[in-house]
PDB file of C-alpha atoms in Angstrom:
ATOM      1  CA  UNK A   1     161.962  47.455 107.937  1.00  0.00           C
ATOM      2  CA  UNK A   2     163.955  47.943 110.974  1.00  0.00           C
ATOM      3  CA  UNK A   3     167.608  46.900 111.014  1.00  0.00           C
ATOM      4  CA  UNK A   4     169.349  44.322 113.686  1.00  0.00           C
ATOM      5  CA  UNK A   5     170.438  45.775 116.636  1.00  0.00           C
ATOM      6  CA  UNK A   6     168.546  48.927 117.157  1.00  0.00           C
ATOM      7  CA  UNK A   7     167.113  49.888 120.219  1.00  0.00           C
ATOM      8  CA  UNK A   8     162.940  49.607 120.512  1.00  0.00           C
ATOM      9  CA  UNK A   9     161.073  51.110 123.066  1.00  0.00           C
ATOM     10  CA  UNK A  10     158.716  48.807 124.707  1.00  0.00           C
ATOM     11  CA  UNK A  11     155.621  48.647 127.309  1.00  0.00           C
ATOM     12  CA  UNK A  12     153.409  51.351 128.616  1.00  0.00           C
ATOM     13  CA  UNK A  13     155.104  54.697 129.454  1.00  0.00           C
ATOM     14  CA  UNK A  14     154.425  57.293 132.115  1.00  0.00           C
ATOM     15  CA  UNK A  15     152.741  60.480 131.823  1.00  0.00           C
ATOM     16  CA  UNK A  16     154.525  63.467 130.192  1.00  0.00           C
ATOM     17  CA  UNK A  17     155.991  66.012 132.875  1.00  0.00           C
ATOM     18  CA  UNK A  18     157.512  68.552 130.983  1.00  0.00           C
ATOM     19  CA  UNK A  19     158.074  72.105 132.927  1.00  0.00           C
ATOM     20  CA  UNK A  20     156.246  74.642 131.988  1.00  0.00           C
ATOM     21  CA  UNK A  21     157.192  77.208 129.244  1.00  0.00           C
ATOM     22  CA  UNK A  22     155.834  80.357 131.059  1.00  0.00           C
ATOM     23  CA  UNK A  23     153.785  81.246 134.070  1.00  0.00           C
ATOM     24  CA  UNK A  24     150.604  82.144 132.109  1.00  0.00           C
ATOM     25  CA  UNK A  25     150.730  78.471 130.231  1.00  0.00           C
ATOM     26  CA  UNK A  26     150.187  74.921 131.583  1.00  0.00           C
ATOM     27  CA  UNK A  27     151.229  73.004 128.397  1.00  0.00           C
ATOM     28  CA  UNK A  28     150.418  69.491 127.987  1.00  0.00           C
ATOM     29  CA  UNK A  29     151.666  66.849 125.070  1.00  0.00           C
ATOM     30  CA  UNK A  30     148.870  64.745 123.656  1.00  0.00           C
ATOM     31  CA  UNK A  31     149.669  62.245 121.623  1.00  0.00           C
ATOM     32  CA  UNK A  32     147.458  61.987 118.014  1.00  0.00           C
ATOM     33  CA  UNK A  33     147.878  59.083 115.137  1.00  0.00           C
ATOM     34  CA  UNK A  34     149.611  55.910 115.728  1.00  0.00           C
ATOM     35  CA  UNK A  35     149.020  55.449 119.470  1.00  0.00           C
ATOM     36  CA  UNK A  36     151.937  53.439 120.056  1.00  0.00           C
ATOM     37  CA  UNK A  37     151.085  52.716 123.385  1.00  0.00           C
ATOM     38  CA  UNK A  38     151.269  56.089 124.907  1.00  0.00           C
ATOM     39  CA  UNK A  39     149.743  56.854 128.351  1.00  0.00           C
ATOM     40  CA  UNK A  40     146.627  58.597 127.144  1.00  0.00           C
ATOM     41  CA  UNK A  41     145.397  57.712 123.634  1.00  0.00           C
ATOM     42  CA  UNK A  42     143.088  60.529 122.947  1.00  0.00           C
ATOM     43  CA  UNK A  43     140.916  60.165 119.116  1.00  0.00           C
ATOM     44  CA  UNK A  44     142.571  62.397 116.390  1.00  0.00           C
ATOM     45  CA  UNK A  45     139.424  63.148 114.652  1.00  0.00           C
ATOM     46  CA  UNK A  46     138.358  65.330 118.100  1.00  0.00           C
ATOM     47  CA  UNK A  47     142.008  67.110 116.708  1.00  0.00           C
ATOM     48  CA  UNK A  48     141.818  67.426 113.282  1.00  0.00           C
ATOM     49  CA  UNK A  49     140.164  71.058 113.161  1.00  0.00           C
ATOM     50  CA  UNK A  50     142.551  72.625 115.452  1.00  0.00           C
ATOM     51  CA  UNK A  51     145.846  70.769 113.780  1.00  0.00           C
ATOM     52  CA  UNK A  52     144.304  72.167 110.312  1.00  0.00           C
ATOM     53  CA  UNK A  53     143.465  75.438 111.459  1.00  0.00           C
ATOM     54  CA  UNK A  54     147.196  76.133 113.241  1.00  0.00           C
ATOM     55  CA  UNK A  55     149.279  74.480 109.643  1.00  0.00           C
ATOM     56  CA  UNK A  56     146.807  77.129 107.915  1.00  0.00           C
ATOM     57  CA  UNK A  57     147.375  79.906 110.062  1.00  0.00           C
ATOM     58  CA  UNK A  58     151.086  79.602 109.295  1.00  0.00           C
ATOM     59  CA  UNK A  59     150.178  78.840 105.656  1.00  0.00           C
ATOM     60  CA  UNK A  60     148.543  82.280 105.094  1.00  0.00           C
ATOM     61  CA  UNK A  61     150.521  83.925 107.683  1.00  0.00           C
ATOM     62  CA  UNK A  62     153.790  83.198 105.119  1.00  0.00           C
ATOM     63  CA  UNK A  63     157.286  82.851 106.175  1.00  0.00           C
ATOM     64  CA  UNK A  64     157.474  79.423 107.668  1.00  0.00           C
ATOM     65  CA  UNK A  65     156.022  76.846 105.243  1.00  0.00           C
ATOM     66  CA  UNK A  66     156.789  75.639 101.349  1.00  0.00           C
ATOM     67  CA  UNK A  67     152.725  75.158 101.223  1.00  0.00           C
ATOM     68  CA  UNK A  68     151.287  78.076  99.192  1.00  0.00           C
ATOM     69  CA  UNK A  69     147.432  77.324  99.543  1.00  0.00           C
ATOM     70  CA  UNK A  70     145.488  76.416 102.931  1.00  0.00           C
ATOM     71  CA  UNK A  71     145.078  72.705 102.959  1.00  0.00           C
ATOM     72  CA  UNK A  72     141.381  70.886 103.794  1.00  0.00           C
ATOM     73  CA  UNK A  73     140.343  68.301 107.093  1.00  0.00           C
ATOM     74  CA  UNK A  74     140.233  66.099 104.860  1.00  0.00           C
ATOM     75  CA  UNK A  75     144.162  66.636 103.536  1.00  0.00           C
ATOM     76  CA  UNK A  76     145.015  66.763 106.929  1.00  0.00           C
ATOM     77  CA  UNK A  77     143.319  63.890 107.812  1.00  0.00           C
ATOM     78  CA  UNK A  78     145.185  61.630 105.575  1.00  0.00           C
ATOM     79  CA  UNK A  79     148.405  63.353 106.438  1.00  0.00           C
ATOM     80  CA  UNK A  80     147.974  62.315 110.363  1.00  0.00           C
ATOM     81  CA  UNK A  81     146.543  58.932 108.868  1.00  0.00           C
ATOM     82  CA  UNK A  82     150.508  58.609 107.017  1.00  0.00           C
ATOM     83  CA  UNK A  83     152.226  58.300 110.991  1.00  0.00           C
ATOM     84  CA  UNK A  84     152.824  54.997 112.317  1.00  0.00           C
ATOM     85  CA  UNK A  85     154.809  53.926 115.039  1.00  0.00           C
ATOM     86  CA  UNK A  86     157.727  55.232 115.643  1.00  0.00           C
ATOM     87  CA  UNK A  87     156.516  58.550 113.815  1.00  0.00           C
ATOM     88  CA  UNK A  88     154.129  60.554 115.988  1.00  0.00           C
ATOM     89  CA  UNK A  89     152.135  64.148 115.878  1.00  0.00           C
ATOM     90  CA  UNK A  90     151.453  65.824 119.394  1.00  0.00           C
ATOM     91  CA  UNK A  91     148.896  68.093 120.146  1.00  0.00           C
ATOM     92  CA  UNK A  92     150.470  71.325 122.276  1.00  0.00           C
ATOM     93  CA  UNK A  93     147.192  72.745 124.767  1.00  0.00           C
ATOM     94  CA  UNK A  94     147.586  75.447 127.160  1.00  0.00           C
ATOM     95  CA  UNK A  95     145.477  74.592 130.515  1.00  0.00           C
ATOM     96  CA  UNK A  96     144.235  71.597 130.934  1.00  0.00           C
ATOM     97  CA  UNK A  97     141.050  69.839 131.139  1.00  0.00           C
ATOM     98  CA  UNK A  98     137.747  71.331 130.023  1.00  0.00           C
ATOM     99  CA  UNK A  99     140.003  74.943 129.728  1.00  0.00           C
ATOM    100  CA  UNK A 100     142.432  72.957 127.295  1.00  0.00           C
ATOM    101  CA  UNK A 101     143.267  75.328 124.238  1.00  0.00           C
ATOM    102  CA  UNK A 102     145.111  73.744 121.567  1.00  0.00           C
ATOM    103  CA  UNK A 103     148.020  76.291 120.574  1.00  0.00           C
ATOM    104  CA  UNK A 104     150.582  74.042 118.687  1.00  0.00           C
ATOM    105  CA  UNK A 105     151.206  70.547 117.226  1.00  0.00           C
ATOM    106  CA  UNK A 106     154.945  69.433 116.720  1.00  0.00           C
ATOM    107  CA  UNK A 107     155.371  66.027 114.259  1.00  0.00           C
ATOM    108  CA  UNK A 108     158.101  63.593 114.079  1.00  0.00           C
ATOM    109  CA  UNK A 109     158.743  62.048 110.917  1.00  0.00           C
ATOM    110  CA  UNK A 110     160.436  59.960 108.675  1.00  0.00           C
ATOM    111  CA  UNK A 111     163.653  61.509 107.398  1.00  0.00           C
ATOM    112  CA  UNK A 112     163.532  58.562 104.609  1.00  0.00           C
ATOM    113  CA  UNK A 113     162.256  55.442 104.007  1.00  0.00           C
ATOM    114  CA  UNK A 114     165.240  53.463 103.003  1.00  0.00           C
ATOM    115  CA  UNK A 115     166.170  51.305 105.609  1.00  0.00           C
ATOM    116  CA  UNK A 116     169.809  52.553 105.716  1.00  0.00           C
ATOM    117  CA  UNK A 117     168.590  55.906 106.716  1.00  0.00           C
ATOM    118  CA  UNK A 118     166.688  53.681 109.904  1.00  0.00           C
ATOM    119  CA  UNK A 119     167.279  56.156 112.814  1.00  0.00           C
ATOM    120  CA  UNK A 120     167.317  59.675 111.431  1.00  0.00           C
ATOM    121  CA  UNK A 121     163.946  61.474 111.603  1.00  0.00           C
ATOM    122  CA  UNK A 122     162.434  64.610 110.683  1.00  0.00           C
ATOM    123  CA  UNK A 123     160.899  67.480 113.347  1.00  0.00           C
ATOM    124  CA  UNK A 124     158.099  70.501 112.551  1.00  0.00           C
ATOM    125  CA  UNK A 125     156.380  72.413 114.568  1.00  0.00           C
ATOM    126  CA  UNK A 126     153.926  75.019 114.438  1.00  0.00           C
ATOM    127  CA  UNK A 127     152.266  77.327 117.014  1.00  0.00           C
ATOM    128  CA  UNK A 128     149.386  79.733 117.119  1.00  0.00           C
ATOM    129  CA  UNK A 129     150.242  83.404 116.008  1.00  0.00           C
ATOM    130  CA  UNK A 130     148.991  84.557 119.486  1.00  0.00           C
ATOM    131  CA  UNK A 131     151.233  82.142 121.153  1.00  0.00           C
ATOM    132  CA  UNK A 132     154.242  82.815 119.524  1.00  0.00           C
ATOM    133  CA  UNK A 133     156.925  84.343 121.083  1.00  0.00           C
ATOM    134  CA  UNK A 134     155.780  82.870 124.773  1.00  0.00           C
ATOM    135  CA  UNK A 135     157.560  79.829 124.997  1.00  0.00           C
ATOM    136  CA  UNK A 136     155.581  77.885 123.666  1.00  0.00           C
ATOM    137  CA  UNK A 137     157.879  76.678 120.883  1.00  0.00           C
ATOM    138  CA  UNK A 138     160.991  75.983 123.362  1.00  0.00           C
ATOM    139  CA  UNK A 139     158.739  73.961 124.628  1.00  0.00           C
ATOM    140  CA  UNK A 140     157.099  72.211 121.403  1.00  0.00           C
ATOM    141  CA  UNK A 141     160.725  71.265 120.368  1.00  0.00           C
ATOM    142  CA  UNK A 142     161.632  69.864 124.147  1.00  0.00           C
ATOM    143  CA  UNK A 143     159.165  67.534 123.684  1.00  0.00           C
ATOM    144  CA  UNK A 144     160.617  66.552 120.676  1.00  0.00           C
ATOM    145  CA  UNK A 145     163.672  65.894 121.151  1.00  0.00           C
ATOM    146  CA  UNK A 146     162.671  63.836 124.604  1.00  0.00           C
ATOM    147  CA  UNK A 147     160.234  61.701 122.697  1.00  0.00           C
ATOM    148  CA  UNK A 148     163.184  61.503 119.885  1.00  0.00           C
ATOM    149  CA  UNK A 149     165.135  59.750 122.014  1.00  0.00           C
ATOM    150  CA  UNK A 150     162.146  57.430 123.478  1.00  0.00           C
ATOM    151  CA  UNK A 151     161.543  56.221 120.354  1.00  0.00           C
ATOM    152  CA  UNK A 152     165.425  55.337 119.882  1.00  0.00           C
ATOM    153  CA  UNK A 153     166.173  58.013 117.372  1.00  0.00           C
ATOM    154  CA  UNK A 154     170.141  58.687 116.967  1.00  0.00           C
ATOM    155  CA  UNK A 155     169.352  62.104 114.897  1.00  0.00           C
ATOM    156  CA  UNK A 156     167.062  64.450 114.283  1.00  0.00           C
ATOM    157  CA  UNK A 157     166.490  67.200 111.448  1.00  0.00           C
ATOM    158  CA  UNK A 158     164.899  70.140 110.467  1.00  0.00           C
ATOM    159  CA  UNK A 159     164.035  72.632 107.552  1.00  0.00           C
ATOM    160  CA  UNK A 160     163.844  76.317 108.034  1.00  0.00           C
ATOM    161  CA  UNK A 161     163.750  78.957 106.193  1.00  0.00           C
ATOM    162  CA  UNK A 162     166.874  80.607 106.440  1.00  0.00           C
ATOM    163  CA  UNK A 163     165.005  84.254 107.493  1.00  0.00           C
ATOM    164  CA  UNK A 164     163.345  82.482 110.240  1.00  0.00           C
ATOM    165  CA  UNK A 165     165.357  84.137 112.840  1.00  0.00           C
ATOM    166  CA  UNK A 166     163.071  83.276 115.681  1.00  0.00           C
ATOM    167  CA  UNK A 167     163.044  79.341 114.752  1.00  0.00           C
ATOM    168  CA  UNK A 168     166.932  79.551 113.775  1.00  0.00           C
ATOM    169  CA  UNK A 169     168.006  81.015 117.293  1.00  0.00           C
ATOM    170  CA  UNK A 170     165.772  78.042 118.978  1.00  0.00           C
ATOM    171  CA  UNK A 171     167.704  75.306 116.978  1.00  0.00           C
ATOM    172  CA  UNK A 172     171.228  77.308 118.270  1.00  0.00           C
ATOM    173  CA  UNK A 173     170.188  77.124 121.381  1.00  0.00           C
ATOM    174  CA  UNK A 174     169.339  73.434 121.476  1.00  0.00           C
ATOM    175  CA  UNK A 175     172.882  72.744 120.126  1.00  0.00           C
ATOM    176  CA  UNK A 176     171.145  72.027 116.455  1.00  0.00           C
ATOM    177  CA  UNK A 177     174.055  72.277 113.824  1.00  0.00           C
ATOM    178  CA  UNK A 178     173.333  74.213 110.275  1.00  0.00           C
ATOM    179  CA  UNK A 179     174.506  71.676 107.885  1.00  0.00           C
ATOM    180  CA  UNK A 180     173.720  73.029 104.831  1.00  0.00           C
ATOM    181  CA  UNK A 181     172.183  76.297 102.909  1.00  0.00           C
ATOM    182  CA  UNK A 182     170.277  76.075  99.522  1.00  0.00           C
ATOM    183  CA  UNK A 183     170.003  79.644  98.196  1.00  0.00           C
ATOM    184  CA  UNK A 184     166.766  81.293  96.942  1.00  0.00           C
ATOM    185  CA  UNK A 185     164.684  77.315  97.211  1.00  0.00           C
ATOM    186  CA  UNK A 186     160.983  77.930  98.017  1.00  0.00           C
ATOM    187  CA  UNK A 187     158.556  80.468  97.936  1.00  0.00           C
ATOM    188  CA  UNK A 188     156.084  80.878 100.277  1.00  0.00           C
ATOM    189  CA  UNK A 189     152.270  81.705 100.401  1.00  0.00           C
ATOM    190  CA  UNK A 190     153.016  85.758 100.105  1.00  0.00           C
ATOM    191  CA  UNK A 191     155.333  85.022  96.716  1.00  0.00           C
ATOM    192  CA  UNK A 192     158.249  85.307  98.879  1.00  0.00           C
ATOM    193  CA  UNK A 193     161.251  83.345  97.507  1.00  0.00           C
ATOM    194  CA  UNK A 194     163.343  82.229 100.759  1.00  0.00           C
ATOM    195  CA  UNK A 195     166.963  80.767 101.670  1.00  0.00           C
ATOM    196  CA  UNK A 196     166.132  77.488 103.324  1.00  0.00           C
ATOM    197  CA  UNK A 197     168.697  76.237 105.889  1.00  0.00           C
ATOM    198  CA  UNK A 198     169.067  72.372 107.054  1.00  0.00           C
ATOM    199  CA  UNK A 199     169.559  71.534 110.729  1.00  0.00           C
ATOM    200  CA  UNK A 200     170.805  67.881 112.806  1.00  0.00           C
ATOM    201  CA  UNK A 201     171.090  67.401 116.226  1.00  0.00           C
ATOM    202  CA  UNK A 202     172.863  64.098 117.289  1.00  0.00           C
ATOM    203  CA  UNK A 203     170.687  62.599 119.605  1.00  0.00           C
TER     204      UNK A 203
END
């Protein structure tokens, strides 16, 4: 339930134009789950192998996700089923068109359902091994935090694991504060017990 007085986005909205992360990369948003009216709806299922093939990459890959085992279409399905409006996944592609490569997805979510916590939301992204490191994650979480605040969100937070120096130095960078560290907290697919560090940004 959504409290009095808060802010709602309404009515169509334009086309994303976000600037590109690199020269070699034209990257696009598109918009999968709950289509909350966005400018081009385009049908998650046509998704769901590349948005379960990139969480599994990181999966096996270790170091950036409490998952331990790959998960199935089917598990992925039902996660992208869970979004509704204002919660949304997005689909990162490099070139466009018939070319289009999916290389990323980035997910806003609910920070908690209580309706005192109305406002606050949750951000993840992942990208492609081969894309990492190519500015393609600046880029994932800029279109976050734009479609954060489109959607009315007045904060936004994270979980990393505290190692992730790559992930850590982009929330720094986008003024993200480290509110809290819990020591030795989840292991991840390789056995490896990690530090995990909590992040806000006031939006």
């Amino acid at each position: 339930m959504r409290q009095a007085g808060r802010r709602s986005v309404q009515g169509p909205r334009p086309a994303f134009a976000y600037p590109t992360p690199t020269a070699s990369i034209r990257a696009v948003a598109r918009y999968t789950g709950a289509y909350d009216r966005l400018f081009v709806p385009c049908g998650h299922r046509r998704d769901l192998p590349a948005l379960t093939d990139i969480y599994n990459a990181a999966i096996i890959r270790g170091g950036s996700t409490a998952d331990t085992e790959p998960v199935t279409t089917e598990q992925r399905k039902a996660w992208l089923d869970s979004f509704q409006t204002p919660y949304a996944v997005f689909v990162i592609d490099a070139g466009a068109g018939d070319t289009a490569e999916p290389i990323g997805f980035a997910a806003i979510s609910a920070f908690n359902p209580r309706p005192g916590y109305d406002g606050i939301c949750s951000l993840a992204y992942y990208i492609t091994p081969q894309w990492q490191g190519r500015g393609a994650g600046k880029y994932a979480l800029g279109v976050l935090i734009d479609e954060c605040r489109a959607r009315a969100m007045r904060m936004a937070c994270t979980v990393i694991f505290a190692d992730n120096a790559a992930s850590s130095g982009l929330m720094e960078r986008f003024g993200f504060t480290r509110y809290g560290l819990l020591p030795q907290a989840a292991y991840d697919s390789k056995g490896t017990l990690h530090d995990v560090g909590f992040w806000s940004y006031a939006l």
